[in-house]
Short mmCIF file of C-alpha atoms in Angstrom, two decimals:
data_model
loop_
_atom_site.label_atom_id
_atom_site.label_comp_id
_atom_site.label_asym_id
_atom_site.label_seq_id
_atom_site.Cartn_x
_atom_site.Cartn_y
_atom_site.Cartn_z
CA MET A 168 3.00 123.94 -124.62
CA ALA A 169 6.16 124.46 -126.66
CA GLY A 170 8.23 125.19 -123.61
CA SER A 171 7.46 121.81 -122.10
CA ALA A 172 7.44 119.99 -125.37
CA ASN A 173 11.05 119.87 -126.38
CA PRO A 174 12.72 116.48 -126.49
CA THR A 175 15.22 115.94 -123.71
CA GLY A 176 17.54 114.04 -125.94
CA ARG A 177 17.93 111.97 -129.06
CA GLY A 178 18.30 108.23 -129.22
CA PRO A 179 21.09 106.46 -131.03
CA GLY A 180 20.64 106.83 -134.76
CA GLN A 181 18.01 109.57 -134.34
CA ARG A 182 18.33 112.63 -136.53
CA ASP A 183 16.92 116.14 -136.51
CA LEU A 184 15.72 116.15 -140.11
CA THR A 185 15.15 119.93 -140.14
CA GLN A 186 18.87 120.71 -140.02
CA GLY A 187 22.04 119.89 -141.89
CA PRO A 188 22.75 119.23 -145.55
CA ILE A 189 19.69 117.75 -147.25
CA GLY A 190 21.51 115.34 -149.55
CA LYS A 191 23.60 113.69 -146.86
CA THR A 192 20.75 113.62 -144.32
CA LEU A 193 18.29 112.06 -146.79
CA LEU A 194 20.79 109.47 -147.99
CA LEU A 195 21.77 108.40 -144.48
CA PHE A 196 18.11 108.22 -143.51
CA SER A 197 17.06 106.31 -146.62
CA LEU A 198 19.71 103.60 -146.51
CA PRO A 199 18.53 101.87 -143.30
CA THR A 200 14.97 101.79 -144.64
CA LEU A 201 16.23 100.30 -147.93
CA ALA A 202 18.21 97.71 -145.98
CA SER A 203 15.10 96.81 -143.97
CA ASN A 204 13.10 96.30 -147.16
CA ILE A 205 15.79 94.08 -148.68
CA LEU A 206 16.00 92.06 -145.47
CA GLN A 207 12.25 91.43 -145.49
CA SER A 208 12.35 90.23 -149.07
CA LEU A 209 15.35 87.97 -148.45
CA ASN A 210 13.66 86.59 -145.32
CA GLY A 211 10.58 85.69 -147.34
CA SER A 212 12.72 84.03 -150.01
CA ILE A 213 14.69 82.02 -147.41
CA ASN A 214 11.49 80.83 -145.74
CA ALA A 215 10.09 79.82 -149.12
CA ILE A 216 13.26 77.82 -149.76
CA TRP A 217 12.93 76.01 -146.40
CA ILE A 218 9.26 75.16 -147.10
CA GLY A 219 9.87 74.09 -150.68
CA ARG A 220 12.91 71.97 -149.82
CA PHE A 221 11.50 70.24 -146.76
CA LEU A 222 7.76 70.06 -147.45
CA GLY A 223 7.30 70.23 -151.24
CA GLU A 224 5.21 72.09 -153.80
CA ASP A 225 1.82 71.72 -152.09
CA ALA A 226 3.21 73.43 -148.96
CA LEU A 227 4.75 76.18 -151.05
CA ALA A 228 1.41 76.74 -152.80
CA ALA A 229 -0.28 76.86 -149.36
CA THR A 230 1.97 79.70 -148.20
CA ALA A 231 1.38 81.61 -151.43
CA ASN A 232 -2.36 81.66 -150.64
CA ALA A 233 -1.74 82.81 -147.07
CA ASN A 234 0.70 85.47 -148.22
CA ILE A 235 -2.06 87.22 -150.21
CA ILE A 236 -3.97 87.73 -146.98
CA MET A 237 -0.86 88.90 -145.15
CA PHE A 238 -0.19 91.46 -147.89
CA LEU A 239 -3.69 92.91 -147.58
CA MET A 240 -3.29 93.22 -143.78
CA PHE A 241 0.09 94.86 -144.11
CA SER A 242 -1.26 97.26 -146.74
CA ALA A 243 -3.82 98.55 -144.28
CA VAL A 244 -1.31 98.90 -141.45
CA PHE A 245 1.19 100.54 -143.84
CA GLY A 246 -1.37 103.28 -144.40
CA PHE A 247 -1.97 103.82 -140.66
CA GLY A 248 1.77 103.56 -140.06
CA MET A 249 2.46 106.29 -142.62
CA ALA A 250 -0.19 108.45 -140.96
CA ALA A 251 1.67 107.94 -137.66
CA THR A 252 5.02 108.72 -139.37
CA VAL A 253 3.66 112.03 -140.73
CA MET A 254 1.92 113.07 -137.50
CA VAL A 255 4.96 112.23 -135.39
CA GLY A 256 7.26 113.91 -137.94
CA GLN A 257 5.25 117.14 -138.06
CA ALA A 258 5.10 117.27 -134.25
CA MET A 259 8.85 116.67 -133.94
CA GLY A 260 9.44 119.44 -136.50
CA ARG A 261 7.38 121.79 -134.30
CA ARG A 262 9.48 120.60 -131.30
CA ASP A 263 6.18 119.41 -129.75
CA ILE A 264 7.07 116.12 -128.08
CA THR A 265 3.71 115.96 -126.30
CA ALA A 266 1.88 115.90 -129.66
CA ALA A 267 4.39 113.39 -131.02
CA ARG A 268 3.75 111.02 -128.14
CA HIS A 269 -0.02 111.50 -128.47
CA ALA A 270 0.14 110.62 -132.19
CA PHE A 271 2.42 107.65 -131.46
CA GLY A 272 0.27 106.34 -128.61
CA ALA A 273 -3.02 106.73 -130.50
CA SER A 274 -1.56 104.99 -133.54
CA VAL A 275 -0.15 102.09 -131.53
CA GLY A 276 -3.39 101.71 -129.54
CA PHE A 277 -5.51 101.68 -132.68
CA CYS A 278 -3.18 99.20 -134.33
CA LEU A 279 -3.31 96.94 -131.25
CA PHE A 280 -7.13 96.92 -131.30
CA LEU A 281 -7.22 96.35 -135.09
CA SER A 282 -4.62 93.56 -135.03
CA VAL A 283 -6.36 91.66 -132.21
CA LEU A 284 -9.63 91.94 -134.13
CA ILE A 285 -7.97 90.67 -137.29
CA ALA A 286 -6.38 87.76 -135.40
CA THR A 287 -9.69 86.71 -133.85
CA LEU A 288 -11.75 86.99 -137.04
CA GLY A 289 -8.97 85.40 -139.07
CA TRP A 290 -8.63 82.36 -136.83
CA PHE A 291 -12.32 81.52 -137.14
CA GLY A 292 -12.72 82.71 -140.73
CA ALA A 293 -9.59 81.12 -142.20
CA PRO A 294 -11.44 78.16 -143.86
CA ARG A 295 -13.90 80.51 -145.56
CA ILE A 296 -11.10 82.84 -146.68
CA LEU A 297 -9.20 79.99 -148.33
CA THR A 298 -12.36 78.73 -150.00
CA MET A 299 -12.97 82.24 -151.43
CA LEU A 300 -9.39 82.23 -152.79
CA ALA A 301 -10.11 78.90 -154.56
CA THR A 302 -7.22 77.23 -152.74
CA PRO A 303 -6.42 73.85 -154.43
CA PRO A 304 -7.89 70.94 -152.38
CA GLU A 305 -4.46 69.29 -151.98
CA ALA A 306 -3.03 72.52 -150.46
CA PHE A 307 -6.11 73.43 -148.38
CA PRO A 308 -5.24 71.66 -145.06
CA LEU A 309 -1.67 72.90 -145.22
CA ALA A 310 -2.81 76.45 -145.98
CA LEU A 311 -5.29 76.35 -143.12
CA ALA A 312 -2.71 75.23 -140.56
CA TYR A 313 -0.26 77.89 -141.76
CA LEU A 314 -2.78 80.72 -142.05
CA ARG A 315 -4.29 80.23 -138.59
CA ILE A 316 -0.93 80.55 -136.88
CA ILE A 317 -0.09 83.55 -139.06
CA PHE A 318 -3.26 85.21 -137.84
CA LEU A 319 -2.16 84.59 -134.26
CA ALA A 320 1.15 86.20 -135.14
CA MET A 321 -0.55 89.26 -136.65
CA PRO A 322 -0.66 91.43 -133.49
CA GLY A 323 3.07 91.08 -133.00
CA MET A 324 3.88 91.58 -136.69
CA LEU A 325 1.63 94.61 -137.17
CA LEU A 326 2.62 96.29 -133.91
CA LEU A 327 6.28 95.85 -134.75
CA VAL A 328 5.68 97.59 -138.10
CA MET A 329 3.76 100.39 -136.40
CA LEU A 330 6.50 101.02 -133.81
CA MET A 331 9.15 101.08 -136.50
CA MET A 332 7.24 103.56 -138.62
CA GLY A 333 6.62 105.80 -135.65
CA LEU A 334 10.32 105.79 -134.82
CA ARG A 335 11.15 106.74 -138.39
CA GLY A 336 8.82 109.72 -138.05
CA SER A 337 10.85 110.85 -135.06
CA GLY A 338 13.98 110.75 -137.19
CA ASP A 339 15.27 107.32 -136.12
CA ALA A 340 15.83 104.95 -139.00
CA MET A 341 18.63 102.88 -137.38
CA THR A 342 16.66 101.40 -134.48
CA PRO A 343 14.01 99.86 -136.81
CA LEU A 344 16.80 98.37 -138.92
CA TRP A 345 18.48 96.68 -135.95
CA PHE A 346 15.28 95.10 -134.78
CA MET A 347 14.35 94.08 -138.33
CA ILE A 348 17.64 92.27 -138.43
CA VAL A 349 16.75 90.52 -135.16
CA ALA A 350 13.34 89.47 -136.47
CA CYS A 351 14.70 88.18 -139.80
CA ILE A 352 17.57 86.20 -138.22
CA LEU A 353 15.16 84.54 -135.76
CA ASP A 354 12.55 83.83 -138.42
CA ALA A 355 14.96 82.35 -140.99
CA GLY A 356 16.89 80.43 -138.30
CA LEU A 357 13.87 78.99 -136.49
CA ASN A 358 12.00 77.88 -139.64
CA PRO A 359 13.90 74.59 -140.12
CA VAL A 360 13.90 74.00 -136.34
CA PHE A 361 10.11 73.92 -136.10
CA ILE A 362 9.43 72.51 -139.55
CA LEU A 363 11.62 69.45 -138.91
CA GLY A 364 11.46 69.31 -135.12
CA LEU A 365 15.18 69.76 -134.51
CA GLY A 366 16.45 69.33 -130.96
CA PRO A 367 13.73 69.75 -128.30
CA ALA A 368 11.39 71.57 -130.71
CA PRO A 369 8.24 69.73 -131.84
CA ARG A 370 7.97 68.66 -135.50
CA MET A 371 5.22 70.95 -136.84
CA GLY A 372 5.60 70.81 -140.59
CA ILE A 373 4.24 73.87 -142.42
CA ALA A 374 2.71 75.17 -139.15
CA GLY A 375 6.28 75.33 -137.82
CA SER A 376 7.17 77.94 -140.43
CA ALA A 377 4.32 80.19 -139.28
CA PHE A 378 5.22 79.46 -135.61
CA ALA A 379 8.80 80.57 -136.25
CA THR A 380 7.50 83.80 -137.79
CA ALA A 381 5.29 84.38 -134.76
CA ILE A 382 8.15 83.84 -132.26
CA ALA A 383 10.51 86.07 -134.26
CA ASN A 384 8.09 88.98 -134.43
CA TYR A 385 6.90 88.81 -130.82
CA ALA A 386 10.47 88.47 -129.55
CA SER A 387 11.60 91.45 -131.67
CA LEU A 388 8.57 93.48 -130.53
CA VAL A 389 9.31 92.86 -126.85
CA ALA A 390 13.00 93.58 -127.35
CA LEU A 391 12.21 96.83 -129.18
CA LEU A 392 9.87 97.98 -126.35
CA ILE A 393 12.53 97.21 -123.77
CA TYR A 394 15.07 99.16 -125.82
CA ILE A 395 12.77 102.18 -126.18
CA TYR A 396 12.36 102.45 -122.41
CA ALA A 397 15.93 101.47 -121.52
CA ARG A 398 17.26 104.21 -123.79
CA ASP A 399 14.46 106.62 -122.85
CA LEU A 400 13.75 107.39 -126.49
CA PRO A 401 11.60 110.48 -127.03
CA LEU A 402 8.46 108.52 -128.02
CA ARG A 403 8.31 106.39 -124.85
CA LEU A 404 5.01 106.75 -122.95
CA ARG A 405 4.81 107.05 -119.16
CA GLY A 406 2.19 107.97 -116.58
CA ALA A 407 -0.70 109.99 -117.99
CA GLU A 408 0.75 109.60 -121.51
CA LEU A 409 -0.28 105.92 -121.47
CA ARG A 410 -3.91 107.11 -121.81
CA THR A 411 -3.14 107.95 -125.42
CA LEU A 412 -3.11 104.18 -126.09
CA LEU A 413 -6.92 104.42 -125.83
CA PRO A 414 -7.57 106.63 -128.86
CA SER A 415 -10.66 108.79 -128.90
CA VAL A 416 -13.25 108.67 -131.67
CA ALA A 417 -11.70 111.86 -133.10
CA ASP A 418 -8.23 110.25 -133.02
CA ILE A 419 -9.52 107.22 -134.91
CA ARG A 420 -11.35 109.44 -137.41
CA LEU A 421 -8.14 111.23 -138.27
CA LEU A 422 -6.04 108.02 -138.41
CA VAL A 423 -8.55 106.28 -140.66
CA GLY A 424 -9.19 109.37 -142.79
CA LYS A 425 -5.47 109.73 -143.56
CA GLY A 426 -4.28 106.14 -143.21
CA LEU A 427 -6.95 104.33 -145.23
CA PRO A 428 -6.22 106.11 -148.52
CA MET A 429 -2.52 105.41 -148.08
CA GLY A 430 -3.21 101.73 -147.49
CA LEU A 431 -5.50 101.66 -150.47
CA GLN A 432 -2.64 102.93 -152.65
CA MET A 433 -0.79 99.64 -151.92
CA ILE A 434 -3.92 97.64 -152.65
CA VAL A 435 -4.47 99.46 -155.97
CA ILE A 436 -0.90 98.66 -157.03
CA SER A 437 -1.22 94.98 -156.01
CA THR A 438 -4.62 94.63 -157.67
CA ALA A 439 -3.21 96.01 -160.92
CA GLY A 440 -0.38 93.50 -160.58
CA LEU A 441 -2.84 90.60 -160.10
CA ILE A 442 -4.78 91.65 -163.17
CA LEU A 443 -1.55 91.82 -165.15
CA VAL A 444 -0.67 88.28 -164.02
CA GLY A 445 -4.07 87.07 -165.23
CA LEU A 446 -3.43 88.63 -168.64
CA VAL A 447 0.09 87.20 -168.74
CA ASN A 448 -1.29 83.73 -168.01
CA ARG A 449 -3.22 83.89 -171.29
CA GLU A 450 0.06 84.02 -173.19
CA GLY A 451 1.12 80.54 -172.21
CA THR A 452 3.36 78.77 -169.72
CA LEU A 453 6.66 80.01 -171.09
CA THR A 454 5.59 83.66 -170.99
CA THR A 455 4.22 83.21 -167.47
CA ALA A 456 7.47 81.67 -166.29
CA ALA A 457 9.49 84.44 -167.99
CA TYR A 458 7.35 87.14 -166.41
CA GLY A 459 7.66 85.44 -163.00
CA ALA A 460 11.49 85.49 -163.27
CA ALA A 461 11.50 89.15 -164.39
CA GLN A 462 9.23 89.98 -161.46
CA GLN A 463 11.71 88.49 -159.00
CA LEU A 464 14.31 91.01 -160.19
CA TRP A 465 11.81 93.86 -160.24
CA THR A 466 11.09 93.23 -156.55
CA TYR A 467 14.53 94.61 -155.78
CA VAL A 468 14.44 97.34 -158.45
CA GLN A 469 11.35 98.86 -156.76
CA MET A 470 12.91 99.01 -153.34
CA PRO A 471 14.97 102.26 -153.67
CA ALA A 472 11.86 104.26 -154.68
CA MET A 473 9.87 102.80 -151.78
CA ALA A 474 12.68 103.48 -149.32
CA ILE A 475 13.33 107.03 -150.61
CA GLY A 476 9.63 107.75 -150.71
CA GLY A 477 9.25 106.72 -147.02
CA ALA A 478 12.33 108.64 -145.97
CA VAL A 479 11.15 111.73 -147.90
CA SER A 480 7.80 111.54 -146.05
CA ALA A 481 9.43 111.49 -142.62
CA MET A 482 11.99 114.14 -143.49
CA ALA A 483 9.51 116.44 -145.21
CA ALA A 484 6.98 116.00 -142.38
CA GLN A 485 9.49 117.34 -139.82
CA ASN A 486 10.22 120.31 -142.06
CA VAL A 487 6.51 120.97 -142.68
CA GLY A 488 6.04 120.98 -138.92
CA ALA A 489 8.92 123.46 -138.58
CA GLY A 490 7.53 125.61 -141.41
CA LEU A 491 10.71 125.20 -143.50
CA TRP A 492 9.00 125.04 -146.90
CA ASP A 493 12.15 125.85 -148.84
CA ARG A 494 13.76 122.71 -147.39
CA VAL A 495 10.64 120.70 -148.30
CA SER A 496 11.05 121.66 -151.97
CA ARG A 497 14.74 120.82 -151.87
CA ILE A 498 13.96 117.48 -150.22
CA ALA A 499 11.64 116.66 -153.12
CA ARG A 500 14.29 117.48 -155.73
CA THR A 501 17.02 115.62 -153.89
CA GLY A 502 14.80 112.58 -153.39
CA ILE A 503 14.03 112.41 -157.11
CA LEU A 504 17.74 112.73 -158.01
CA PHE A 505 18.75 109.99 -155.59
CA HIS A 506 15.95 107.75 -156.96
CA LEU A 507 16.99 108.34 -160.57
CA ALA A 508 20.61 107.60 -159.74
CA ILE A 509 20.10 104.47 -157.63
CA THR A 510 17.21 102.89 -159.54
CA GLY A 511 18.81 103.81 -162.84
CA VAL A 512 22.00 101.99 -161.92
CA MET A 513 20.04 98.94 -160.72
CA VAL A 514 18.00 98.79 -163.97
CA ALA A 515 21.18 99.12 -166.05
CA LEU A 516 22.84 96.30 -164.07
CA ILE A 517 19.92 93.85 -164.46
CA LEU A 518 19.76 94.62 -168.20
CA ILE A 519 23.52 94.10 -168.62
CA ALA A 520 23.59 90.89 -166.53
CA ASP A 521 20.09 89.74 -167.40
CA ARG A 522 20.98 86.29 -168.71
CA PRO A 523 22.83 84.94 -165.63
CA LEU A 524 20.36 86.62 -163.28
CA LEU A 525 17.33 85.15 -165.04
CA ALA A 526 19.06 81.74 -165.16
CA LEU A 527 18.95 81.69 -161.33
CA PHE A 528 15.17 81.31 -161.59
CA LEU A 529 14.69 79.63 -164.94
CA GLY A 530 17.76 77.46 -165.39
CA GLY A 531 20.48 78.13 -167.94
CA GLY A 532 18.88 76.20 -170.81
CA SER A 533 15.30 77.42 -170.44
CA PRO A 534 13.67 78.83 -173.63
CA ALA A 535 11.88 81.27 -171.30
CA ILE A 536 15.10 83.22 -170.77
CA GLU A 537 14.93 85.00 -174.12
CA ILE A 538 11.28 85.93 -173.48
CA ALA A 539 12.21 87.27 -170.03
CA ARG A 540 15.07 89.32 -171.53
CA HIS A 541 12.63 90.83 -174.02
CA ILE A 542 10.18 91.63 -171.21
CA GLN A 543 12.89 93.30 -169.19
CA PHE A 544 14.07 95.37 -172.11
CA LEU A 545 10.60 96.77 -172.68
CA ALA A 546 9.42 97.18 -169.09
CA SER A 547 12.26 97.49 -166.58
CA TRP A 548 12.88 101.19 -167.20
CA SER A 549 9.26 101.94 -166.23
CA PHE A 550 10.29 101.65 -162.60
CA ILE A 551 12.58 104.65 -163.03
CA ILE A 552 9.60 106.75 -164.14
CA PHE A 553 7.14 105.31 -161.63
CA GLY A 554 9.56 106.02 -158.74
CA ILE A 555 9.31 109.75 -159.47
CA SER A 556 5.62 109.63 -158.55
CA MET A 557 6.47 107.67 -155.40
CA VAL A 558 8.83 110.38 -154.23
CA LEU A 559 6.37 113.15 -155.01
CA PHE A 560 3.60 111.25 -153.22
CA GLY A 561 5.89 110.96 -150.24
CA VAL A 562 6.42 114.72 -150.08
CA MET A 563 2.69 115.54 -150.48
CA ARG A 564 1.85 112.85 -147.91
CA ALA A 565 4.10 114.68 -145.44
CA ASN A 566 1.52 117.46 -145.37
CA GLY A 567 -1.43 115.06 -145.05
CA VAL A 568 -2.41 115.01 -148.76
CA VAL A 569 -3.45 111.41 -149.35
CA VAL A 570 -6.45 111.38 -151.66
CA TRP A 571 -4.78 112.82 -154.74
CA PRO A 572 -2.11 110.12 -154.84
CA LEU A 573 -4.82 107.44 -154.57
CA ILE A 574 -6.83 109.01 -157.43
CA ILE A 575 -3.69 109.28 -159.61
CA LEU A 576 -2.79 105.62 -159.01
CA ILE A 577 -6.29 104.43 -159.82
CA ILE A 578 -6.28 106.37 -163.12
CA ALA A 579 -2.76 105.30 -164.07
CA MET A 580 -3.16 101.61 -163.17
CA PHE A 581 -6.61 100.97 -164.68
CA PRO A 582 -7.96 103.32 -167.39
CA VAL A 583 -4.49 104.18 -168.68
CA ARG A 584 -2.53 100.91 -168.35
CA LEU A 585 -5.36 98.49 -169.02
CA GLY A 586 -6.88 100.77 -171.63
CA PHE A 587 -3.55 100.86 -173.53
CA TYR A 588 -3.30 97.05 -173.35
CA PHE A 589 -6.72 96.42 -174.81
CA LEU A 590 -6.30 99.09 -177.51
CA ALA A 591 -2.79 98.02 -178.53
CA TYR A 592 -3.04 94.23 -178.23
CA GLY A 593 -4.30 93.87 -181.78
CA TRP A 594 -1.04 95.23 -183.29
CA LEU A 595 1.49 94.67 -180.50
CA GLY A 596 0.36 91.26 -179.20
CA ALA A 597 1.89 90.25 -175.90
CA ASP A 598 4.21 93.25 -176.09
CA ALA A 599 1.19 95.43 -175.26
CA LEU A 600 1.48 94.00 -171.72
CA TRP A 601 5.07 95.09 -171.26
CA VAL A 602 4.70 98.49 -172.99
CA SER A 603 1.61 99.22 -170.85
CA MET A 604 3.86 99.38 -167.80
CA PRO A 605 5.91 102.43 -168.88
CA VAL A 606 2.75 104.01 -170.29
CA GLY A 607 1.03 103.73 -166.91
CA SER A 608 4.21 104.89 -165.09
CA PHE A 609 4.51 107.95 -167.31
CA ALA A 610 0.87 108.87 -166.68
CA ALA A 611 1.34 108.51 -162.90
CA ALA A 612 4.54 110.60 -162.87
CA SER A 613 2.97 113.30 -165.05
CA MET A 614 -0.14 113.62 -162.90
CA ALA A 615 1.92 113.56 -159.72
CA ALA A 616 4.16 116.33 -161.00
CA LEU A 617 1.12 118.40 -162.01
CA VAL A 618 -0.50 118.09 -158.61
CA TYR A 619 2.81 118.76 -156.87
CA LEU A 620 3.45 121.91 -158.90
CA LYS A 621 -0.10 123.29 -159.18
CA GLY A 622 -2.31 121.43 -156.74
CA GLY A 623 -2.13 123.72 -153.73
CA TRP A 624 -1.23 120.78 -151.50
CA ARG A 625 0.98 123.05 -149.35
CA LYS A 626 -2.15 124.75 -148.00
CA GLN A 627 -3.32 121.61 -146.18
CA ARG A 628 -3.66 122.04 -142.41
CA PRO A 629 -1.11 120.18 -140.23
CA MET A 630 -2.15 116.72 -139.03
CA ILE A 631 -2.84 117.48 -135.33
CA LEU A 632 -4.90 115.22 -133.13
CA PRO A 633 -7.90 116.97 -131.47
CA GLU A 634 -6.57 117.25 -127.90
CA ASP A 635 -3.34 118.83 -129.21
CA GLU A 636 -5.37 121.30 -131.32
CA GLU A 637 -7.43 122.31 -128.27
CA CYS A 638 -4.29 122.73 -126.19
CA LYS A 639 -2.74 124.94 -128.90
CA ASP A 640 -5.89 127.07 -129.14
CA ALA A 641 -5.92 127.53 -125.38
CA VAL A 642 -2.29 128.62 -125.34
CA ASN A 643 -2.87 131.01 -128.28
CA ALA A 644 -5.93 132.53 -126.62
CA GLU A 645 -4.00 133.27 -123.41
CA THR A 646 -0.99 134.79 -125.18
CA GLU A 647 -0.59 138.37 -126.36
CA PRO A 648 -0.45 138.52 -130.16
CA ALA A 649 2.76 140.55 -130.03
CA GLY A 650 4.32 137.90 -127.90
CA ARG A 651 3.73 135.31 -130.58
CA MET A 652 5.32 137.25 -133.36
CA LYS A 653 8.51 135.76 -134.73
CA PRO A 654 10.97 137.19 -137.26
CA THR A 655 10.30 135.88 -140.73
CA GLY A 656 13.97 135.94 -141.66
#
């Protein structure tokens, strides 16, 4: 199939990640992903400002409850999206566009089914979900109105994420960025329009914020689909290829088997964060406020490692598919160096300018500022260490290794981090909370490095969907062995 499987061309912004200087290629591929992450966070902050300013604290509390549900949904789709990124990347590395389209179509079809199911169950189950979250009575009706529309927006939101992650697997990080910009501008711009009922728009209150999010994501999704076909990007599906949108049981088994552990990694991290918040709350209001302000800054500190980890996965996957293992090792080293440089600079900046930055959230005269500065001094550098494990996980994930990273995170976040807290609290007090973060990060990075160096993860079979495997076997069976021999260089 290789002869008929070569891409006919590359879309704007699309890169062949198996060629060229690794440092420059990885940097140029990481930056659009980092920009997309920053835009998403800024968009959420802007929407929170609109809701808080126009509708008050109860409405803001209502969105906080709904956002927990959204995060869980996105965690699951992130896992399936990363599985799609890796499968598409490996296929593109093999120059097998047929397999890339099959992986892309099966992933999008599975995501469509899953998102429609989530939307339906969520609409009817929203009251029970909010009750289980112990939503305050005064915020309950607002949260219900907001959450139900968010569930209706889910298919558009989740499909948009899946398409973007598939495109990144093909080597295109710029197209997802442009359409993320479109979605964020529409969302932030339409929020006040539908909240307040400006112009011909109806006044919808908090439901207007969710409605604006729905419009923004569906509009961006449709625009992205039009762009993919108008530019004839390599992953577009036509004719018989559209059948891949109905994934087989074997397709779903592979997607779930690889995607679920990756989604669970996000849930493990967030669960550990929620437990930490509960422990912080025991230290009093000032400490809680200080931690909340520090966490706002940490949101941005974490982004380079996430972006580089995602870029490393896509880049390494293409090189795994091409069998260029020397480049895979160099990608890992380069990714770690970029992470150390970028995250290190960001940590240094927030420690140098900590007082004015924290004052943005706490006010210049707040007594919580000194507590927040102390927290940052003890804990901020943990993100430099933790990011090393994120990059190594990204490289291993590129060859379909997903269980080891999950196991490492579970051990580092719970027995190590929480164990240290309970053992050290008697002599460190609240500082045991902040010191537990670098302790857990060091454990995660050490275990990740051990598995990367000694774990035999390179022996994993490529992530090939069943029909593609059968096709390859048929071709191999009909070809003379001598005809398949290639120089090893």
